[in-house]
Tab-separated table of C-alpha atoms in Angstrom:
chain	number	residue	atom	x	y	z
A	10	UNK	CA	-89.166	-189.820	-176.107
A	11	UNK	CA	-89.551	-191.684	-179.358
A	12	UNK	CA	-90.134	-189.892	-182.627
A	13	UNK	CA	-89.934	-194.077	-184.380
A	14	UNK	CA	-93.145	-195.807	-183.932
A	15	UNK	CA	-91.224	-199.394	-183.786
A	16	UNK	CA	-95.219	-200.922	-183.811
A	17	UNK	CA	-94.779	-199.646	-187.095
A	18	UNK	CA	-91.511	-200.088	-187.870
A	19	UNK	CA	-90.843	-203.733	-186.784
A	20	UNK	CA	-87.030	-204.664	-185.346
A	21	UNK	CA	-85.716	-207.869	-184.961
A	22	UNK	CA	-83.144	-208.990	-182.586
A	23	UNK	CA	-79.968	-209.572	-184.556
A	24	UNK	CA	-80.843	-207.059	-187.010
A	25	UNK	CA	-77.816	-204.184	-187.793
A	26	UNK	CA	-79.224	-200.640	-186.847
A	27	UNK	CA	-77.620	-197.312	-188.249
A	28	UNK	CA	-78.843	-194.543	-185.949
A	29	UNK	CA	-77.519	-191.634	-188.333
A	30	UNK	CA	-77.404	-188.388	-187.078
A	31	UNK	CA	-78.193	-190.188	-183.829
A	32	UNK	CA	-77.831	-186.773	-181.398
A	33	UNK	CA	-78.479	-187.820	-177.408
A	34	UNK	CA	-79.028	-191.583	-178.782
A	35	UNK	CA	-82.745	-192.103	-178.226
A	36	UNK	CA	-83.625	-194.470	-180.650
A	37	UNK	CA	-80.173	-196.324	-180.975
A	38	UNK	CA	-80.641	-197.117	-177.268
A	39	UNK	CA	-84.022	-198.189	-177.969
A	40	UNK	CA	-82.589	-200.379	-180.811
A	41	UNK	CA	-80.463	-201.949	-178.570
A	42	UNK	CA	-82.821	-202.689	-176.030
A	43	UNK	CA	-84.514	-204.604	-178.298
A	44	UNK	CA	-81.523	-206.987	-179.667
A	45	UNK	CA	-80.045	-205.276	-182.398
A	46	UNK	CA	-76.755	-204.608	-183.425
A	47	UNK	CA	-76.332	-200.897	-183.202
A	48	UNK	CA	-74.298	-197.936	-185.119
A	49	UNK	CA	-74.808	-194.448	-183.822
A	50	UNK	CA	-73.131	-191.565	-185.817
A	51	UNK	CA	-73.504	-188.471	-185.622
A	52	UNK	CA	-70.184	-185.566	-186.474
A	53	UNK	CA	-70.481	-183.824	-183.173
A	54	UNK	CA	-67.746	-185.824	-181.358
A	55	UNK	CA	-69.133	-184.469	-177.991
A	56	UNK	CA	-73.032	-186.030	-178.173
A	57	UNK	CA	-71.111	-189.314	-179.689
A	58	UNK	CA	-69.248	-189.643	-175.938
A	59	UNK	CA	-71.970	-189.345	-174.371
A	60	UNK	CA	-73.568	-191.787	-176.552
A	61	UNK	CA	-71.039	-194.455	-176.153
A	62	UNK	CA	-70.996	-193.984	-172.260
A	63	UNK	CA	-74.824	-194.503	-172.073
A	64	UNK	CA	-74.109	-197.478	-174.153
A	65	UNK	CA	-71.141	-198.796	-171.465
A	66	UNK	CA	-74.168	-198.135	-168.653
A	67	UNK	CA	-76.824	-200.523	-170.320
A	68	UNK	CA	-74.112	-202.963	-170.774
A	69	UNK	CA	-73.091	-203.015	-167.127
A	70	UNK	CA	-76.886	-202.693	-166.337
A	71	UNK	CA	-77.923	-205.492	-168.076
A	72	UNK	CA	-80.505	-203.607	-170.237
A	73	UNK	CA	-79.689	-205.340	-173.616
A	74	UNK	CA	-80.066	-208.957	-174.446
A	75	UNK	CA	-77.627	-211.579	-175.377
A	76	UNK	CA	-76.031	-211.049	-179.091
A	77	UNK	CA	-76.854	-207.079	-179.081
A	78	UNK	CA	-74.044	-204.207	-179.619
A	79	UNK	CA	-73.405	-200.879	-179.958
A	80	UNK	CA	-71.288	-198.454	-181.464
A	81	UNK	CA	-70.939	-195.069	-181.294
A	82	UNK	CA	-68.706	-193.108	-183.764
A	83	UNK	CA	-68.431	-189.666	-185.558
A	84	UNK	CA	-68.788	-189.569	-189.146
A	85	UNK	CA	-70.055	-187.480	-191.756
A	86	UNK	CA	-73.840	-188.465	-193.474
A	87	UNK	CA	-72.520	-187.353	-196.876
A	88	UNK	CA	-69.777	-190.490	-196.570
A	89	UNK	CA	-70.458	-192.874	-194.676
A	90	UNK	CA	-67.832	-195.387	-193.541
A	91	UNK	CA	-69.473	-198.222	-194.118
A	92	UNK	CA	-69.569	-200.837	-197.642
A	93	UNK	CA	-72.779	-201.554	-199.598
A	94	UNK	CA	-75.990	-203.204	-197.628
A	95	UNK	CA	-73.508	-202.724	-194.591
A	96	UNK	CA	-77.177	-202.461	-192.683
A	97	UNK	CA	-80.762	-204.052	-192.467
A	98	UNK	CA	-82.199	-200.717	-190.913
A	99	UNK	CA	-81.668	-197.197	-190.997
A	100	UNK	CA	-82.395	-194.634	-189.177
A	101	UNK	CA	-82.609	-190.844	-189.759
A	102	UNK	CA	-84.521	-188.359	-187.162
A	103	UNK	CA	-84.779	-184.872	-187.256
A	104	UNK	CA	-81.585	-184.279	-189.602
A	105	UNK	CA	-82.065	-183.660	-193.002
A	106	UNK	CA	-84.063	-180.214	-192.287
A	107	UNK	CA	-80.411	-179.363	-191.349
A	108	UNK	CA	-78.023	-180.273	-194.458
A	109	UNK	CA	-78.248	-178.487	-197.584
A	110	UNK	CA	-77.440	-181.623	-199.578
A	111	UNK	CA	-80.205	-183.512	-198.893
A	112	UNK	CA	-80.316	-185.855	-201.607
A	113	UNK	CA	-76.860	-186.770	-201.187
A	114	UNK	CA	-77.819	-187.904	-197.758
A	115	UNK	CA	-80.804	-190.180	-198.785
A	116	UNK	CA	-78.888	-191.899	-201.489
A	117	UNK	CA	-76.143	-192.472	-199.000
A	118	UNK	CA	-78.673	-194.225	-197.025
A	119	UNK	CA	-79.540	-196.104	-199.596
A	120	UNK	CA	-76.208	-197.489	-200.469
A	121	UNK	CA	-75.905	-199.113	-197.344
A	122	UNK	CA	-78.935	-200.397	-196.598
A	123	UNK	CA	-79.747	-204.419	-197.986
A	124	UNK	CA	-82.394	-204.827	-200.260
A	125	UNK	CA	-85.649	-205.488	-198.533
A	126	UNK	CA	-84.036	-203.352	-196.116
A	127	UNK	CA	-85.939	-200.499	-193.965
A	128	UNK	CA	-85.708	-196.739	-193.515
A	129	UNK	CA	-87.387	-194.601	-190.830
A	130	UNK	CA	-87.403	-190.760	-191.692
A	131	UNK	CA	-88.525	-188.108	-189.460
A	132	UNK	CA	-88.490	-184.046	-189.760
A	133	UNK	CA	-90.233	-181.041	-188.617
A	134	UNK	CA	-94.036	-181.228	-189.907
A	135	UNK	CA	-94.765	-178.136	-192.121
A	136	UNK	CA	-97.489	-176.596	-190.491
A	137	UNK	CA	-95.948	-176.163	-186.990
A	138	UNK	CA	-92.783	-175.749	-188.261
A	139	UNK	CA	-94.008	-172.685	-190.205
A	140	UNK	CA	-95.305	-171.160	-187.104
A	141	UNK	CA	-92.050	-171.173	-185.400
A	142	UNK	CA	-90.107	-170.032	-188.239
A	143	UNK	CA	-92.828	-167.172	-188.789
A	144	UNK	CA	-92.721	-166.124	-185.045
A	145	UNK	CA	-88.955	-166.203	-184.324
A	146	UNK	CA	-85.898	-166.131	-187.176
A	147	UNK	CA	-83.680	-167.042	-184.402
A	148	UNK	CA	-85.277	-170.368	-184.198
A	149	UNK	CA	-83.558	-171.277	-187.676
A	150	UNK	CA	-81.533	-168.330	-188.603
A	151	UNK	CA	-78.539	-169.883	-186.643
A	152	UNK	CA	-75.340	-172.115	-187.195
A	153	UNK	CA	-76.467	-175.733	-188.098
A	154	UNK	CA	-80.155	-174.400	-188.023
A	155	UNK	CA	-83.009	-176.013	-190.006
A	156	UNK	CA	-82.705	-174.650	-193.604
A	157	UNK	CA	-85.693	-175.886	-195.213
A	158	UNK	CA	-89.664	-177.008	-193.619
A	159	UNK	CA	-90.533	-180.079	-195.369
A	160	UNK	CA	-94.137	-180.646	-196.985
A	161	UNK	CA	-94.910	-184.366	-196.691
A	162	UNK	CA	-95.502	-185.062	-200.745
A	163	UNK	CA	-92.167	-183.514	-201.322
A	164	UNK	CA	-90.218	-185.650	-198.574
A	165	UNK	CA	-92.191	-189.017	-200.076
A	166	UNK	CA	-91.386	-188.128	-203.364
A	167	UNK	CA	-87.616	-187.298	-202.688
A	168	UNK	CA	-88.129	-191.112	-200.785
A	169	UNK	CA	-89.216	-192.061	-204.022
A	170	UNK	CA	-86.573	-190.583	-206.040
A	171	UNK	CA	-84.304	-192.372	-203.991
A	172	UNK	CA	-85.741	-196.002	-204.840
A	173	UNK	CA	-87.418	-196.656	-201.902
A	174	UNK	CA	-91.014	-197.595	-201.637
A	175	UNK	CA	-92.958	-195.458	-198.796
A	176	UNK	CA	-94.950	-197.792	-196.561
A	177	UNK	CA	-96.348	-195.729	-193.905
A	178	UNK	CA	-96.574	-192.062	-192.567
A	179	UNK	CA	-97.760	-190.452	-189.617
A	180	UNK	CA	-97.398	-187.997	-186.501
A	181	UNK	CA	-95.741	-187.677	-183.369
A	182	UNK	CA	-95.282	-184.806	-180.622
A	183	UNK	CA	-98.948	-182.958	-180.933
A	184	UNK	CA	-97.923	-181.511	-177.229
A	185	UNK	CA	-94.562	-180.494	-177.945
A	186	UNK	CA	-95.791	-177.770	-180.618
A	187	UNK	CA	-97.295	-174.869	-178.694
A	188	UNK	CA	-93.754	-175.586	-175.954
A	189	UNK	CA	-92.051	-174.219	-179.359
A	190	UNK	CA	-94.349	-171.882	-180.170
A	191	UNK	CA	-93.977	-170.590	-177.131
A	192	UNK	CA	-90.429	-169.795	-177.228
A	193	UNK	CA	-90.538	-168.685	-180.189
A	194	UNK	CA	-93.167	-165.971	-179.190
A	195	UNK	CA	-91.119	-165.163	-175.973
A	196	UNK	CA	-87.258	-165.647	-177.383
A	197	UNK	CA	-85.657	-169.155	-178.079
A	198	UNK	CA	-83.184	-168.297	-175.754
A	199	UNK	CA	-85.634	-167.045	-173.294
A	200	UNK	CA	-86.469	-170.344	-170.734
A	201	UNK	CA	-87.513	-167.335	-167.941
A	202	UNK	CA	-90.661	-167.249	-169.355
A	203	UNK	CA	-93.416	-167.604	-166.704
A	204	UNK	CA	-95.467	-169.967	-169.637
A	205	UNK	CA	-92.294	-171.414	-171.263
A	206	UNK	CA	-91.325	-172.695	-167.588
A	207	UNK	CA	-95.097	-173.866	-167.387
A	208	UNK	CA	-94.996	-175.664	-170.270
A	209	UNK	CA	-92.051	-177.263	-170.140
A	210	UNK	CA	-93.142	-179.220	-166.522
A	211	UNK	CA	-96.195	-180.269	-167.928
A	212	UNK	CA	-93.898	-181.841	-170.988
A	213	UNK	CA	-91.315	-183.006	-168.258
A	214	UNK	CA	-94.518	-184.612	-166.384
A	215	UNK	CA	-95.591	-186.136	-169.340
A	216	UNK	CA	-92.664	-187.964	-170.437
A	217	UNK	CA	-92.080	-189.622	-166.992
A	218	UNK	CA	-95.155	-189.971	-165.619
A	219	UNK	CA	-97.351	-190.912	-169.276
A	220	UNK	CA	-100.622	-189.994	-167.930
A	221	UNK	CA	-103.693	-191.583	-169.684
A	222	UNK	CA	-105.332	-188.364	-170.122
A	223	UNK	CA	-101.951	-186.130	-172.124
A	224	UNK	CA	-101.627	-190.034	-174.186
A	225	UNK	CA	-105.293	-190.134	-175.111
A	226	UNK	CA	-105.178	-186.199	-176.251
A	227	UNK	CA	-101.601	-186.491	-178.160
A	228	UNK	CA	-103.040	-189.576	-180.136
A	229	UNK	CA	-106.146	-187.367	-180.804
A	230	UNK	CA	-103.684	-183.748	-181.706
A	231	UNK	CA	-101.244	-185.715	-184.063
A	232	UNK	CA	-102.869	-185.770	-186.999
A	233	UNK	CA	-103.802	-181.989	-186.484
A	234	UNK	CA	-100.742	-180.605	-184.744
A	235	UNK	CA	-97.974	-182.941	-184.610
A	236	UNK	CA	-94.763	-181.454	-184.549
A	237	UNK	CA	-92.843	-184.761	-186.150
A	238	UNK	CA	-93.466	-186.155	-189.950
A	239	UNK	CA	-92.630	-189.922	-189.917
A	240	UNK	CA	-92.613	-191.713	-193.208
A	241	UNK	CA	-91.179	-195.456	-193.549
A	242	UNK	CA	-90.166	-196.765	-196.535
A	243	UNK	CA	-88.365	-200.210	-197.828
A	244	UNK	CA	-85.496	-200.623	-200.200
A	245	UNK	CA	-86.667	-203.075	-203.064
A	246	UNK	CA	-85.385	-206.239	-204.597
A	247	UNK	CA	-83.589	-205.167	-207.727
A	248	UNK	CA	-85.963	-206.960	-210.219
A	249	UNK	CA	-84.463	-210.242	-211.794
A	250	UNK	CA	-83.498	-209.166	-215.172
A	251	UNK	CA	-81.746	-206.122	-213.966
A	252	UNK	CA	-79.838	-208.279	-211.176
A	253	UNK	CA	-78.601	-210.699	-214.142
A	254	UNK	CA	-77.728	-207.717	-215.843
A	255	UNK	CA	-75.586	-205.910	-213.022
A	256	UNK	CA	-74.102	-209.448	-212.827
A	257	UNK	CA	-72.259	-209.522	-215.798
């Protein structure tokens, strides 16, 4: 399940991919089905495994072309191991509602991405987000729990702060809010739940079966109820007089 709209967020083969706070490894693996050279991070050692033995599996499968790689390694957002324009992508999915310093993390980004470079950011949208965190404080109050709920002007103009340039927005997961609100309303913890368990087999359904009907009413719900904000954004050319500048 893809939060990255790649229609939107073009990838060529070749190009070098930072996954960062990659988790289970969705999109890296997408990545590098499509040709790229991958890096997935992430600090908990035990989701990076698993990450780099999905990785060995495509490789022995034959699911990646010619030319494409992947790595998967721990390492910490606020310092990355990597030089300058290390990368010609990066991207960052449902992690900076979790780290306090999250301005630290963008410009980190930043640093390593080339100029004319790309960024895909997604978190939490607001609205649904607020509903869970009003129903339940054990859906955030916990250990490595979201801290904040983004509104999208603030998240494009912290993008903006950065120096990037926002190119897009949109959203994703209309049908995965009301399986949250749902355990939220009957425990987080709580996956008894006659319409939790209900839920969660139509979501299940969804995802491997992608019915015409569920795609044609999440495309309709996203705007409305998505549970994902997506913004994309470029990193810019530094302008010519400011290049000569830094040059001497």
């Amino acid at each position: 399940m893809l939060t990255v709209d790649f229609s939107r967020f073009p990838l060529a083969p070749g190009d070098r991919v930072l996954d960062l706070g990659c988790g289970a490894g969705r999109h890296a693996f997408e990545c590098y089905r499509r040709g790229a050279r991958v890096v997935a991070l992430d600090r908990n050692g035990e989701e990076i495994r698993e990450v780099a033995k999905w990785f060995a599996a495509m490789k022995e499968a034959g699911e990646a072309p010619a030319g494409a790689t992947a790595t998967a390694m721990e390492g910490d957002a606020l310092a990355l191991p990597f030089p300058d324009e290390s990368f010609d992508v990066v991207i960052i999915s449902e992690v900076m509602e979790h780290i306090p310093d999250d301005k630290g993390v963008l410009a980190e980004m930043v640093r390593v991405l080339r100029p004319g470079g790309r960024i895909a950011i997604t978190v939490p949208r607001y609205g649904p987000e607020k509903v869970c965190w009003t129903l339940s404080d054990a859906y955030h109050e916990v250990e490595g729990g979201h801290i904040r709920i983004y509104r999208a002007d603030e998240l494009l103009a912290k993008i903006r702060e950065a120096g990037l340039r926002p190119y897009g927005t949109h959203h994703a997961h209309a049908l995965h809010s009301p399986y949250w609100w749902l355990k939220c309303a009957f425990g987080v913890d709580n996956d008894k739940a006659l319409p939790v368990r209900a839920y969660h087999k139509l979501l299940v359904w969804d995802i491997m079966k992608k019915p015409l009907a569920t795609r044609v009413a999440e495309r309709a719900l996203n705007p409305v109820i998505g549970k994902s904000f997506v913004a994309y954004a470029t990193k810019p050319h530094l302008p010519r007089a400011e290049a000569e500048a830094d040059a001497t």
